[in-house]
Amino acid sequence: MKFSELFHTIQGEGQLIGVPSVFFRTSYCNLRCVWCDTPYTSWEPEDRDITVAESVAAIMRYRCKHVVITGGEPFIQPKELTALCHELDKRGHHITIETNATLFAEVAAHLISMSPKLRNSNPPEDHRFFKRHERERICPDVIRQFLDAYPCQVKFVVDTPEDLTEIQTLQTEIGIPAETILLMPQGTTSAVLQQKQEWLVNLCKENGYRYSPRVHVDIWGDKRGV
Ligand code: SF4
């Protein structure tokens, strides 16, 4: 399995914010978000190999119930991901998978944390990845499949108030329940996140969405492995 890093920290975003968790970060992604906060898994992917058995042994060393499998995009390695989830589930772990929701596979997971990418994630139009990113970033059928099969949260990274229209359109077209939607500010420093908090909270109040802070950014900025 291609992976990037493994570390023990707290979940910094979403419904399980603050819960001590082991993060297992896979490498490689099918998208190229312009503001990607883990470019070492997408734009310049690290290429380390680990077997499923080695991954399970390394994760178990932390004696931590919650495991978050993140990326990159974990579902681009469906065979390995399925095997890893199966082994962790057997051992009683709570498994969250963080995904850009463009690829589906049946896995043993307790929370699918989708983060469909809005237009604000597009690389510049003259970039060689633009067309592919724009074409692949939203897959309504995949989002629907996850919603039907798993407990889910749908996190949108919001850059400006104008992003709301795109979120509302997706919500209506795909049928995403409002209570599963979380809005998070885009940014890799506490100062940038703070600038966006107030209007973002108002958008949440007006639309029945949940606001999610990004606690790891507030504490550690864009430092890796925390
Ligand atoms: S989907 Fe996630 S990992 Fe992939 S490029 Fe976008 S932010 Fe980075």
mmCIF file of N, CA and C and ligand atoms in Angstrom, residues 29 31-33 35-38 41-42 71-73 100 117, ligand 1:
data_model
loop_
_atom_site.group_PDB
_atom_site.id
_atom_site.type_symbol
_atom_site.label_atom_id
_atom_site.label_comp_id
_atom_site.label_asym_id
_atom_site.label_seq_id
_atom_site.Cartn_x
_atom_site.Cartn_y
_atom_site.Cartn_z
ATOM 1 N N CYS A 29 -3.387 10.873 -5.037
ATOM 2 C CA CYS A 29 -4.751 11.386 -5.141
ATOM 3 C C CYS A 29 -5.098 11.565 -6.614
ATOM 4 N N LEU A 31 -7.233 13.880 -7.563
ATOM 5 C CA LEU A 31 -7.513 15.304 -7.770
ATOM 6 C C LEU A 31 -6.256 16.136 -7.513
ATOM 7 N N ARG A 32 -6.351 17.433 -7.848
ATOM 8 C CA ARG A 32 -5.222 18.348 -7.610
ATOM 9 C C ARG A 32 -5.759 19.695 -7.149
ATOM 10 N N CYS A 33 -6.235 19.722 -5.900
ATOM 11 C CA CYS A 33 -6.777 20.970 -5.374
ATOM 12 C C CYS A 33 -5.672 22.025 -5.292
ATOM 13 N N TRP A 35 -5.371 24.440 -3.338
ATOM 14 C CA TRP A 35 -4.969 24.754 -1.962
ATOM 15 C C TRP A 35 -4.705 23.482 -1.134
ATOM 16 N N CYS A 36 -4.452 22.363 -1.797
ATOM 17 C CA CYS A 36 -4.245 21.089 -1.084
ATOM 18 C C CYS A 36 -3.300 21.272 0.107
ATOM 19 N N ASP A 37 -3.752 20.823 1.293
ATOM 20 C CA ASP A 37 -2.909 20.983 2.483
ATOM 21 C C ASP A 37 -1.986 19.785 2.709
ATOM 22 N N THR A 38 -2.067 18.796 1.829
ATOM 23 C CA THR A 38 -1.104 17.678 1.889
ATOM 24 C C THR A 38 -0.524 17.438 0.483
ATOM 25 N N THR A 41 1.008 14.263 -0.862
ATOM 26 C CA THR A 41 0.229 13.074 -1.253
ATOM 27 C C THR A 41 -0.476 13.268 -2.593
ATOM 28 N N SER A 42 -0.349 14.465 -3.180
ATOM 29 C CA SER A 42 -1.098 14.737 -4.417
ATOM 30 C C SER A 42 -0.202 15.338 -5.499
ATOM 31 N N GLY A 71 -5.930 10.839 3.354
ATOM 32 C CA GLY A 71 -5.034 10.850 2.190
ATOM 33 C C GLY A 71 -4.434 12.224 1.977
ATOM 34 N N GLY A 72 -4.074 12.404 0.704
ATOM 35 C CA GLY A 72 -4.360 11.666 -0.511
ATOM 36 C C GLY A 72 -5.831 11.231 -0.619
ATOM 37 N N GLU A 73 -6.028 10.224 -1.455
ATOM 38 C CA GLU A 73 -7.367 9.659 -1.589
ATOM 39 C C GLU A 73 -7.310 8.155 -1.306
ATOM 40 N N ASN A 100 -12.404 12.236 -0.821
ATOM 41 C CA ASN A 100 -12.945 13.320 -1.654
ATOM 42 C C ASN A 100 -14.242 12.880 -2.350
ATOM 43 N N LYS A 117 -15.149 18.421 -3.484
ATOM 44 C CA LYS A 117 -14.392 19.652 -3.738
ATOM 45 C C LYS A 117 -15.175 20.645 -4.607
HETATM 46 S S1 SF4 B 1 -8.654 15.763 -2.700
HETATM 47 FE FE1 SF4 B 1 -7.556 16.117 -0.781
HETATM 48 S S2 SF4 B 1 -5.530 15.149 -1.060
HETATM 49 FE FE2 SF4 B 1 -6.495 15.315 -3.090
HETATM 50 S S3 SF4 B 1 -5.665 17.223 -3.924
HETATM 51 FE FE3 SF4 B 1 -7.635 17.718 -2.923
HETATM 52 S S4 SF4 B 1 -7.115 18.323 -0.814
HETATM 53 FE FE4 SF4 B 1 -5.317 17.272 -1.703
#
